[in-house]
Amino acid sequence: MRQKILDILRSSDGYVSGEEISRRLSISRTAVWKHINALRSGGCEISSVTNKGYRLERGDILAPDEIRRFLKTKLIGSNIVCLAETDSTNNECKRQPQLSDGTVIAAERQSNGRGRRGNAWISPNGGAWFSILLKPAISPRYVSGITLAAGLAVCRAIGCGAKIKYPNDIVIGTKKVCGILTELSAEENEVNYVVCGIGVNISQTEFPGQLSERATSVLAETGENVDRTEMIARILNEFEPLYYEFLQSGAEGYIDEYRRHCVTIGSEVTAAYGGKSIRGVCTGVNADGSIDIKTEEGTVNINSGEVSVRGIYGYV
């Protein structure tokens, strides 16, 4: 019913009276009022004027049909689940691995969003928090290419100078706007499923504690209120062709574009792996998801699953 009310408001050039909505949907005006308030709570900006009715100022409600309005994919997003709250959308996917290939689970907020190595990811209302469930017939050692594809897809979708901080952050300038967490269930030589989680700060204007120096949002950078559902769809639209390319020939087809977007290349970094730490300059990212770090002792190749990279360029 809320979706129907939203459709009526969206198709109108001006105000629509509660009486008109009531008549068209065969519900009471009290029910209309309750649904309008629920839409407002869900993120829609709806103005109201006595004797005129309601007008949609900004329709930002997280719902499958709202995402599908902008979606151009075949596989990715063929099934969409939207939740008011969950601990994390990645966990939600892992609890339901029987869901179809390409399923997307999105949430208004996450109570226990996670980044790499178990780091907390603050994810209140006002962001795009979603995960993609994938079932590629590949060896586990190739999964890093999916993270590369996701990072590139986010950069394309966000625009406004978004870059990749290897291996899984998207930054604008020196501040983080998006995090990506790829997890998998696999046997020795076969993937059962992959979950690619993406969290984009959309409309947040304030961040707690030290995050205020390290985090940003699309609104903060552009001054524009971007519809979360449109942003999710844009990322999925960009991700699908990259994913198909990955299934055909790995990351070779898009690794050059990835490198052009990667601010880690050419930067001085420290990498912790295997119980030790090295310091040097990142000289490249490879199609298998590994990076090359030039140190005083020579160049070291490190797999993304074993490394935590911290750039020394104003962003940590």
mmCIF file of C-alpha atoms in Angstrom:
data_model
loop_
_atom_site.group_PDB
_atom_site.id
_atom_site.type_symbol
_atom_site.label_atom_id
_atom_site.label_comp_id
_atom_site.label_asym_id
_atom_site.label_seq_id
_atom_site.Cartn_x
_atom_site.Cartn_y
_atom_site.Cartn_z
ATOM 1 C CA MET A 1 0.000 0.000 0.000
ATOM 2 C CA ARG A 2 2.843 2.403 0.831
ATOM 3 C CA GLN A 3 4.366 1.709 -2.558
ATOM 4 C CA LYS A 4 1.049 2.556 -4.228
ATOM 5 C CA ILE A 5 0.811 5.838 -2.303
ATOM 6 C CA LEU A 6 4.398 6.634 -3.266
ATOM 7 C CA ASP A 7 3.585 5.927 -6.924
ATOM 8 C CA ILE A 8 0.592 8.308 -6.772
ATOM 9 C CA LEU A 9 2.694 11.076 -5.233
ATOM 10 C CA ARG A 10 5.534 10.504 -7.675
ATOM 11 C CA SER A 11 3.250 10.713 -10.714
ATOM 12 C CA SER A 12 1.689 13.994 -9.578
ATOM 13 C CA ASP A 13 3.021 17.414 -10.570
ATOM 14 C CA GLY A 14 1.805 19.028 -7.367
ATOM 15 C CA TYR A 15 -0.170 18.273 -4.245
ATOM 16 C CA VAL A 16 -2.534 15.311 -3.968
ATOM 17 C CA SER A 17 -5.259 15.457 -1.358
ATOM 18 C CA GLY A 18 -5.663 12.750 1.226
ATOM 19 C CA GLU A 19 -9.237 12.396 0.018
ATOM 20 C CA GLU A 20 -8.057 11.686 -3.546
ATOM 21 C CA ILE A 21 -5.547 9.071 -2.354
ATOM 22 C CA SER A 22 -8.231 7.539 -0.143
ATOM 23 C CA ARG A 23 -10.657 7.309 -3.063
ATOM 24 C CA ARG A 24 -8.152 5.830 -5.505
ATOM 25 C CA LEU A 25 -6.933 3.163 -3.098
ATOM 26 C CA SER A 26 -10.250 2.489 -1.301
ATOM 27 C CA ILE A 27 -8.791 3.088 2.148
ATOM 28 C CA SER A 28 -9.657 5.563 4.878
ATOM 29 C CA ARG A 29 -8.016 8.994 5.137
ATOM 30 C CA THR A 30 -6.691 7.905 8.540
ATOM 31 C CA ALA A 31 -4.970 4.970 6.837
ATOM 32 C CA VAL A 32 -3.519 7.349 4.246
ATOM 33 C CA TRP A 33 -2.140 9.552 7.033
ATOM 34 C CA LYS A 34 -0.552 6.544 8.777
ATOM 35 C CA HIS A 35 1.060 5.339 5.563
ATOM 36 C CA ILE A 36 2.361 8.840 4.817
ATOM 37 C CA ASN A 37 3.990 8.974 8.256
ATOM 38 C CA ALA A 38 5.500 5.528 7.699
ATOM 39 C CA LEU A 39 6.960 6.695 4.383
ATOM 40 C CA ARG A 40 8.435 9.717 6.132
ATOM 41 C CA SER A 41 9.987 7.462 8.776
ATOM 42 C CA GLY A 42 11.459 5.379 5.969
ATOM 43 C CA GLY A 43 13.293 8.365 4.507
ATOM 44 C CA CYS A 44 10.796 10.035 2.172
ATOM 45 C CA GLU A 45 10.419 13.796 2.335
ATOM 46 C CA ILE A 46 6.702 14.517 1.981
ATOM 47 C CA SER A 47 5.322 18.004 2.553
ATOM 48 C CA SER A 48 1.705 18.640 3.527
ATOM 49 C CA VAL A 49 -0.465 21.749 3.279
ATOM 50 C CA THR A 50 -3.962 22.140 4.672
ATOM 51 C CA ASN A 51 -6.629 21.983 1.941
ATOM 52 C CA LYS A 52 -4.018 20.959 -0.629
ATOM 53 C CA GLY A 53 -2.771 17.577 0.540
ATOM 54 C CA TYR A 54 0.611 15.913 0.148
ATOM 55 C CA ARG A 55 3.553 16.428 -2.191
ATOM 56 C CA LEU A 56 6.605 14.231 -2.590
ATOM 57 C CA GLU A 57 9.786 16.283 -2.181
ATOM 58 C CA ARG A 58 12.183 13.349 -2.116
ATOM 59 C CA GLY A 59 11.186 9.703 -2.384
ATOM 60 C CA ASP A 60 13.948 7.736 -0.716
ATOM 61 C CA ILE A 61 12.434 4.518 0.591
ATOM 62 C CA LEU A 62 14.358 1.263 0.586
ATOM 63 C CA ALA A 63 12.193 -1.274 -1.240
ATOM 64 C CA PRO A 64 12.788 -3.834 -4.012
ATOM 65 C CA ASP A 65 10.505 -2.047 -6.483
ATOM 66 C CA GLU A 66 12.272 1.255 -5.817
ATOM 67 C CA ILE A 67 15.656 -0.291 -6.651
ATOM 68 C CA ARG A 68 14.232 -2.017 -9.733
ATOM 69 C CA ARG A 69 13.107 1.350 -11.128
ATOM 70 C CA PHE A 70 16.764 2.067 -11.946
ATOM 71 C CA LEU A 71 18.035 -1.479 -12.476
ATOM 72 C CA LYS A 72 19.209 -2.683 -15.902
ATOM 73 C CA THR A 73 20.710 -6.037 -14.946
ATOM 74 C CA LYS A 74 19.709 -9.626 -15.668
ATOM 75 C CA LEU A 75 21.371 -11.706 -12.941
ATOM 76 C CA ILE A 76 22.507 -9.247 -10.285
ATOM 77 C CA GLY A 77 19.434 -8.098 -8.391
ATOM 78 C CA SER A 78 17.115 -10.647 -10.004
ATOM 79 C CA ASN A 79 16.032 -11.258 -6.402
ATOM 80 C CA ILE A 80 16.075 -8.328 -3.953
ATOM 81 C CA VAL A 81 15.412 -8.441 -0.223
ATOM 82 C CA CYS A 82 15.095 -5.204 1.778
ATOM 83 C CA LEU A 83 15.191 -5.181 5.572
ATOM 84 C CA ALA A 84 14.566 -2.482 8.155
ATOM 85 C CA GLU A 85 17.527 -3.702 10.226
ATOM 86 C CA THR A 86 19.960 -6.594 10.437
ATOM 87 C CA ASP A 87 23.283 -7.240 12.140
ATOM 88 C CA SER A 88 24.984 -7.142 8.747
ATOM 89 C CA THR A 89 23.787 -7.824 5.220
ATOM 90 C CA ASN A 90 26.781 -10.130 4.713
ATOM 91 C CA ASN A 91 25.647 -12.233 7.675
ATOM 92 C CA GLU A 92 22.111 -12.223 6.297
ATOM 93 C CA CYS A 93 23.369 -13.678 3.008
ATOM 94 C CA LYS A 94 25.440 -16.304 4.805
ATOM 95 C CA ARG A 95 22.410 -17.362 6.819
ATOM 96 C CA GLN A 96 20.486 -17.922 3.588
ATOM 97 C CA PRO A 97 22.925 -19.460 1.085
ATOM 98 C CA GLN A 98 20.001 -21.231 -0.594
ATOM 99 C CA LEU A 99 18.886 -17.901 -2.092
ATOM 100 C CA SER A 100 19.376 -17.604 -5.837
ATOM 101 C CA ASP A 101 22.590 -16.530 -7.534
ATOM 102 C CA GLY A 102 22.689 -12.741 -7.820
ATOM 103 C CA THR A 103 20.401 -12.093 -4.832
ATOM 104 C CA VAL A 104 20.864 -8.654 -3.258
ATOM 105 C CA ILE A 105 20.061 -8.057 0.402
ATOM 106 C CA ALA A 106 19.878 -4.418 1.536
ATOM 107 C CA ALA A 107 19.093 -2.881 4.920
ATOM 108 C CA GLU A 108 18.059 0.522 6.246
ATOM 109 C CA ARG A 109 20.673 0.093 8.969
ATOM 110 C CA GLN A 110 23.090 -2.492 10.325
ATOM 111 C CA SER A 111 23.555 -3.050 14.043
ATOM 112 C CA ASN A 112 26.879 -4.839 13.590
ATOM 113 C CA GLY A 113 28.330 -3.785 10.250
ATOM 114 C CA ARG A 114 31.827 -5.126 9.656
ATOM 115 C CA GLY A 115 34.899 -4.255 7.673
ATOM 116 C CA ARG A 116 38.024 -6.305 7.097
ATOM 117 C CA ARG A 117 39.573 -8.132 10.045
ATOM 118 C CA GLY A 118 36.408 -7.661 12.080
ATOM 119 C CA ASN A 119 36.608 -3.867 12.245
ATOM 120 C CA ALA A 120 33.278 -2.176 12.988
ATOM 121 C CA TRP A 121 31.529 -0.320 10.158
ATOM 122 C CA ILE A 122 29.166 2.399 11.353
ATOM 123 C CA SER A 123 25.973 1.989 9.313
ATOM 124 C CA PRO A 124 22.967 3.978 10.525
ATOM 125 C CA ASN A 125 20.055 5.270 8.448
ATOM 126 C CA GLY A 126 21.238 7.386 5.529
ATOM 127 C CA GLY A 127 23.550 4.973 3.745
ATOM 128 C CA ALA A 128 23.433 2.229 1.121
ATOM 129 C CA TRP A 129 24.185 -1.011 2.944
ATOM 130 C CA PHE A 130 23.835 -4.123 0.800
ATOM 131 C CA SER A 131 25.383 -7.458 -0.137
ATOM 132 C CA ILE A 132 25.411 -9.554 -3.297
ATOM 133 C CA LEU A 133 25.202 -13.347 -3.075
ATOM 134 C CA LEU A 134 27.179 -14.966 -5.899
ATOM 135 C CA LYS A 135 27.724 -18.597 -6.863
ATOM 136 C CA PRO A 136 30.578 -18.607 -9.386
ATOM 137 C CA ALA A 137 32.037 -21.907 -10.564
ATOM 138 C CA ILE A 138 35.624 -20.894 -9.796
ATOM 139 C CA SER A 139 38.518 -21.830 -7.558
ATOM 140 C CA PRO A 140 38.735 -19.904 -4.250
ATOM 141 C CA ARG A 141 42.074 -18.448 -5.307
ATOM 142 C CA TYR A 142 40.369 -16.280 -7.942
ATOM 143 C CA VAL A 143 37.793 -14.646 -5.646
ATOM 144 C CA SER A 144 39.917 -11.513 -5.150
ATOM 145 C CA GLY A 145 38.967 -10.507 -8.695
ATOM 146 C CA ILE A 146 35.392 -9.974 -7.488
ATOM 147 C CA THR A 147 36.588 -7.418 -4.953
ATOM 148 C CA LEU A 148 38.499 -5.630 -7.718
ATOM 149 C CA ALA A 149 35.333 -5.563 -9.847
ATOM 150 C CA ALA A 150 33.225 -4.250 -6.956
ATOM 151 C CA GLY A 151 35.680 -1.447 -6.220
ATOM 152 C CA LEU A 152 35.721 -0.354 -9.839
ATOM 153 C CA ALA A 153 31.914 -0.545 -10.064
ATOM 154 C CA VAL A 154 31.537 1.709 -7.021
ATOM 155 C CA CYS A 155 33.979 4.275 -8.434
ATOM 156 C CA ARG A 156 32.086 4.395 -11.723
ATOM 157 C CA ALA A 157 28.727 4.717 -9.970
ATOM 158 C CA ILE A 158 29.732 7.367 -7.443
ATOM 159 C CA GLY A 159 31.840 9.502 -9.759
ATOM 160 C CA CYS A 160 32.987 12.833 -8.214
ATOM 161 C CA GLY A 161 36.625 11.751 -8.164
ATOM 162 C CA ALA A 162 36.126 8.513 -6.215
ATOM 163 C CA LYS A 163 39.272 6.377 -6.055
ATOM 164 C CA ILE A 164 40.244 2.973 -4.707
ATOM 165 C CA LYS A 165 42.443 2.543 -1.657
ATOM 166 C CA TYR A 166 43.604 -1.045 -1.952
ATOM 167 C CA PRO A 167 42.222 -3.485 -1.159
ATOM 168 C CA ASN A 168 38.666 -2.571 -0.254
ATOM 169 C CA ASP A 169 38.113 1.127 0.485
ATOM 170 C CA ILE A 170 36.729 3.806 -1.804
ATOM 171 C CA VAL A 171 37.910 7.315 -0.999
ATOM 172 C CA ILE A 172 37.175 10.820 -2.172
ATOM 173 C CA GLY A 173 40.236 12.943 -1.550
ATOM 174 C CA THR A 174 41.640 11.546 1.680
ATOM 175 C CA LYS A 175 38.356 10.409 3.232
ATOM 176 C CA LYS A 176 36.570 7.070 3.031
ATOM 177 C CA VAL A 177 33.137 7.023 1.417
ATOM 178 C CA CYS A 178 32.671 3.275 0.928
ATOM 179 C CA GLY A 179 33.912 -0.037 2.248
ATOM 180 C CA ILE A 180 33.792 -3.445 0.557
ATOM 181 C CA LEU A 181 33.958 -6.802 2.337
ATOM 182 C CA THR A 182 34.105 -10.015 0.291
ATOM 183 C CA GLU A 183 33.618 -13.321 2.111
ATOM 184 C CA LEU A 184 33.264 -16.868 0.840
ATOM 185 C CA SER A 185 32.358 -20.424 1.682
ATOM 186 C CA ALA A 186 34.490 -22.923 -0.206
ATOM 187 C CA GLU A 187 35.880 -26.408 -0.403
ATOM 188 C CA GLU A 188 39.524 -26.982 -1.314
ATOM 189 C CA ASN A 189 39.100 -26.251 -5.026
ATOM 190 C CA GLU A 190 35.496 -25.103 -5.341
ATOM 191 C CA VAL A 191 33.526 -22.070 -4.212
ATOM 192 C CA ASN A 192 30.161 -22.734 -2.590
ATOM 193 C CA TYR A 193 29.199 -19.079 -2.590
ATOM 194 C CA VAL A 194 30.684 -15.594 -2.365
ATOM 195 C CA VAL A 195 29.169 -12.654 -0.491
ATOM 196 C CA CYS A 196 30.274 -9.210 -1.648
ATOM 197 C CA GLY A 197 29.210 -6.577 0.878
ATOM 198 C CA ILE A 198 29.201 -2.889 -0.060
ATOM 199 C CA GLY A 199 28.531 0.036 2.260
ATOM 200 C CA VAL A 200 28.310 3.575 0.891
ATOM 201 C CA ASN A 201 27.888 6.689 3.022
ATOM 202 C CA ILE A 202 25.134 8.565 1.204
ATOM 203 C CA SER A 203 23.555 11.357 3.249
ATOM 204 C CA GLN A 204 25.439 11.412 6.533
ATOM 205 C CA THR A 205 26.673 14.852 7.512
ATOM 206 C CA GLU A 206 28.261 13.960 10.856
ATOM 207 C CA PHE A 207 30.514 11.098 11.929
ATOM 208 C CA PRO A 208 31.379 10.126 15.519
ATOM 209 C CA GLY A 209 34.807 10.614 17.086
ATOM 210 C CA GLN A 210 37.867 10.214 14.912
ATOM 211 C CA LEU A 211 35.709 9.142 11.971
ATOM 212 C CA SER A 212 34.960 12.818 11.365
ATOM 213 C CA GLU A 213 38.546 13.159 10.084
ATOM 214 C CA ARG A 214 38.508 9.958 8.040
ATOM 215 C CA ALA A 215 35.007 9.521 6.632
ATOM 216 C CA THR A 216 32.820 11.397 4.179
ATOM 217 C CA SER A 217 29.577 10.914 2.278
ATOM 218 C CA VAL A 218 28.231 11.509 -1.204
ATOM 219 C CA LEU A 219 26.135 14.398 0.150
ATOM 220 C CA ALA A 220 29.121 15.983 1.909
ATOM 221 C CA GLU A 221 31.214 15.833 -1.261
ATOM 222 C CA THR A 222 28.634 16.838 -3.861
ATOM 223 C CA GLY A 223 26.029 18.814 -1.921
ATOM 224 C CA GLU A 224 23.380 16.687 -3.644
ATOM 225 C CA ASN A 225 20.811 14.404 -2.042
ATOM 226 C CA VAL A 226 21.282 11.147 -3.915
ATOM 227 C CA ASP A 227 18.520 8.554 -3.748
ATOM 228 C CA ARG A 228 19.918 5.471 -1.982
ATOM 229 C CA THR A 229 17.948 3.099 -4.179
ATOM 230 C CA GLU A 230 19.294 4.759 -7.311
ATOM 231 C CA MET A 231 22.857 4.505 -5.973
ATOM 232 C CA ILE A 232 22.429 0.800 -5.207
ATOM 233 C CA ALA A 233 21.051 0.210 -8.704
ATOM 234 C CA ARG A 234 23.860 2.216 -10.317
ATOM 235 C CA ILE A 235 26.470 0.121 -8.539
ATOM 236 C CA LEU A 236 24.713 -3.126 -9.522
ATOM 237 C CA ASN A 237 24.425 -1.912 -13.132
ATOM 238 C CA GLU A 238 28.167 -1.263 -13.217
ATOM 239 C CA PHE A 239 29.051 -4.467 -11.377
ATOM 240 C CA GLU A 240 27.198 -6.967 -13.571
ATOM 241 C CA PRO A 241 29.202 -6.536 -16.825
ATOM 242 C CA LEU A 242 32.440 -6.552 -14.829
ATOM 243 C CA TYR A 243 31.337 -9.746 -13.081
ATOM 244 C CA TYR A 244 30.470 -11.423 -16.403
ATOM 245 C CA GLU A 245 33.873 -10.378 -17.715
ATOM 246 C CA PHE A 246 35.475 -11.839 -14.600
ATOM 247 C CA LEU A 247 33.704 -15.183 -15.125
ATOM 248 C CA GLN A 248 34.921 -15.293 -18.730
ATOM 249 C CA SER A 249 38.574 -14.281 -18.344
ATOM 250 C CA GLY A 250 39.300 -13.178 -14.791
ATOM 251 C CA ALA A 251 40.204 -9.598 -13.913
ATOM 252 C CA GLU A 252 42.569 -9.099 -16.848
ATOM 253 C CA GLY A 253 39.958 -7.188 -18.836
ATOM 254 C CA TYR A 254 39.478 -4.428 -16.238
ATOM 255 C CA ILE A 255 42.713 -4.449 -14.237
ATOM 256 C CA ASP A 256 44.159 -1.485 -16.177
ATOM 257 C CA GLU A 257 41.112 0.664 -15.358
ATOM 258 C CA TYR A 258 41.331 -0.485 -11.751
ATOM 259 C CA ARG A 259 44.964 0.614 -11.603
ATOM 260 C CA ARG A 260 44.057 4.063 -12.945
ATOM 261 C CA HIS A 261 41.597 4.448 -10.074
ATOM 262 C CA CYS A 262 43.919 3.061 -7.372
ATOM 263 C CA VAL A 263 45.546 5.727 -5.198
ATOM 264 C CA THR A 264 47.625 3.097 -3.384
ATOM 265 C CA ILE A 265 49.866 2.605 -6.417
ATOM 266 C CA GLY A 266 52.840 4.916 -6.082
ATOM 267 C CA SER A 267 52.151 5.559 -2.402
ATOM 268 C CA GLU A 268 54.347 4.612 0.525
ATOM 269 C CA VAL A 269 52.686 1.845 2.495
ATOM 270 C CA THR A 270 53.233 -0.503 5.376
ATOM 271 C CA ALA A 271 51.966 -4.058 5.069
ATOM 272 C CA ALA A 272 51.462 -6.436 7.963
ATOM 273 C CA TYR A 273 51.385 -10.100 7.010
ATOM 274 C CA GLY A 274 52.686 -13.437 8.225
ATOM 275 C CA GLY A 275 53.540 -12.024 11.633
ATOM 276 C CA LYS A 276 55.900 -9.366 10.307
ATOM 277 C CA SER A 277 55.706 -5.892 8.843
ATOM 278 C CA ILE A 278 57.330 -4.394 5.786
ATOM 279 C CA ARG A 279 57.445 -0.864 4.470
ATOM 280 C CA GLY A 280 57.879 0.348 0.933
ATOM 281 C CA VAL A 281 56.199 1.774 -2.135
ATOM 282 C CA CYS A 282 53.281 0.022 -3.828
ATOM 283 C CA THR A 283 54.321 -0.407 -7.451
ATOM 284 C CA GLY A 284 51.307 -2.253 -8.771
ATOM 285 C CA VAL A 285 48.108 -4.244 -8.300
ATOM 286 C CA ASN A 286 47.829 -7.522 -10.192
ATOM 287 C CA ALA A 287 44.848 -9.280 -11.779
ATOM 288 C CA ASP A 288 44.976 -12.004 -9.123
ATOM 289 C CA GLY A 289 44.332 -9.354 -6.458
ATOM 290 C CA SER A 290 47.888 -9.267 -5.121
ATOM 291 C CA ILE A 291 50.065 -6.166 -4.833
ATOM 292 C CA ASP A 292 53.749 -5.506 -5.388
ATOM 293 C CA ILE A 293 55.650 -3.533 -2.754
ATOM 294 C CA LYS A 294 59.141 -2.265 -3.495
ATOM 295 C CA THR A 295 61.284 -2.344 -0.340
ATOM 296 C CA GLU A 296 64.984 -1.739 0.335
ATOM 297 C CA GLU A 297 65.492 -5.499 0.076
ATOM 298 C CA GLY A 298 63.599 -5.840 -3.199
ATOM 299 C CA THR A 299 60.037 -6.197 -4.468
ATOM 300 C CA VAL A 300 57.612 -8.310 -2.448
ATOM 301 C CA ASN A 301 54.361 -9.717 -3.842
ATOM 302 C CA ILE A 302 51.589 -10.017 -1.259
ATOM 303 C CA ASN A 303 48.116 -11.499 -1.567
ATOM 304 C CA SER A 304 45.261 -9.215 -0.523
ATOM 305 C CA GLY A 305 43.938 -11.837 1.876
ATOM 306 C CA GLU A 306 47.143 -11.608 3.924
ATOM 307 C CA VAL A 307 47.796 -7.892 3.980
ATOM 308 C CA SER A 308 46.545 -4.786 5.704
ATOM 309 C CA VAL A 309 47.756 -1.734 3.846
ATOM 310 C CA ARG A 310 47.951 1.709 5.426
ATOM 311 C CA GLY A 311 48.774 4.564 3.109
ATOM 312 C CA ILE A 312 50.909 7.412 4.402
ATOM 313 C CA TYR A 313 49.084 10.187 2.554
ATOM 314 C CA GLY A 314 46.735 11.679 5.106
ATOM 315 C CA TYR A 315 44.271 8.795 5.179
ATOM 316 C CA VAL A 316 44.401 5.823 7.535
#
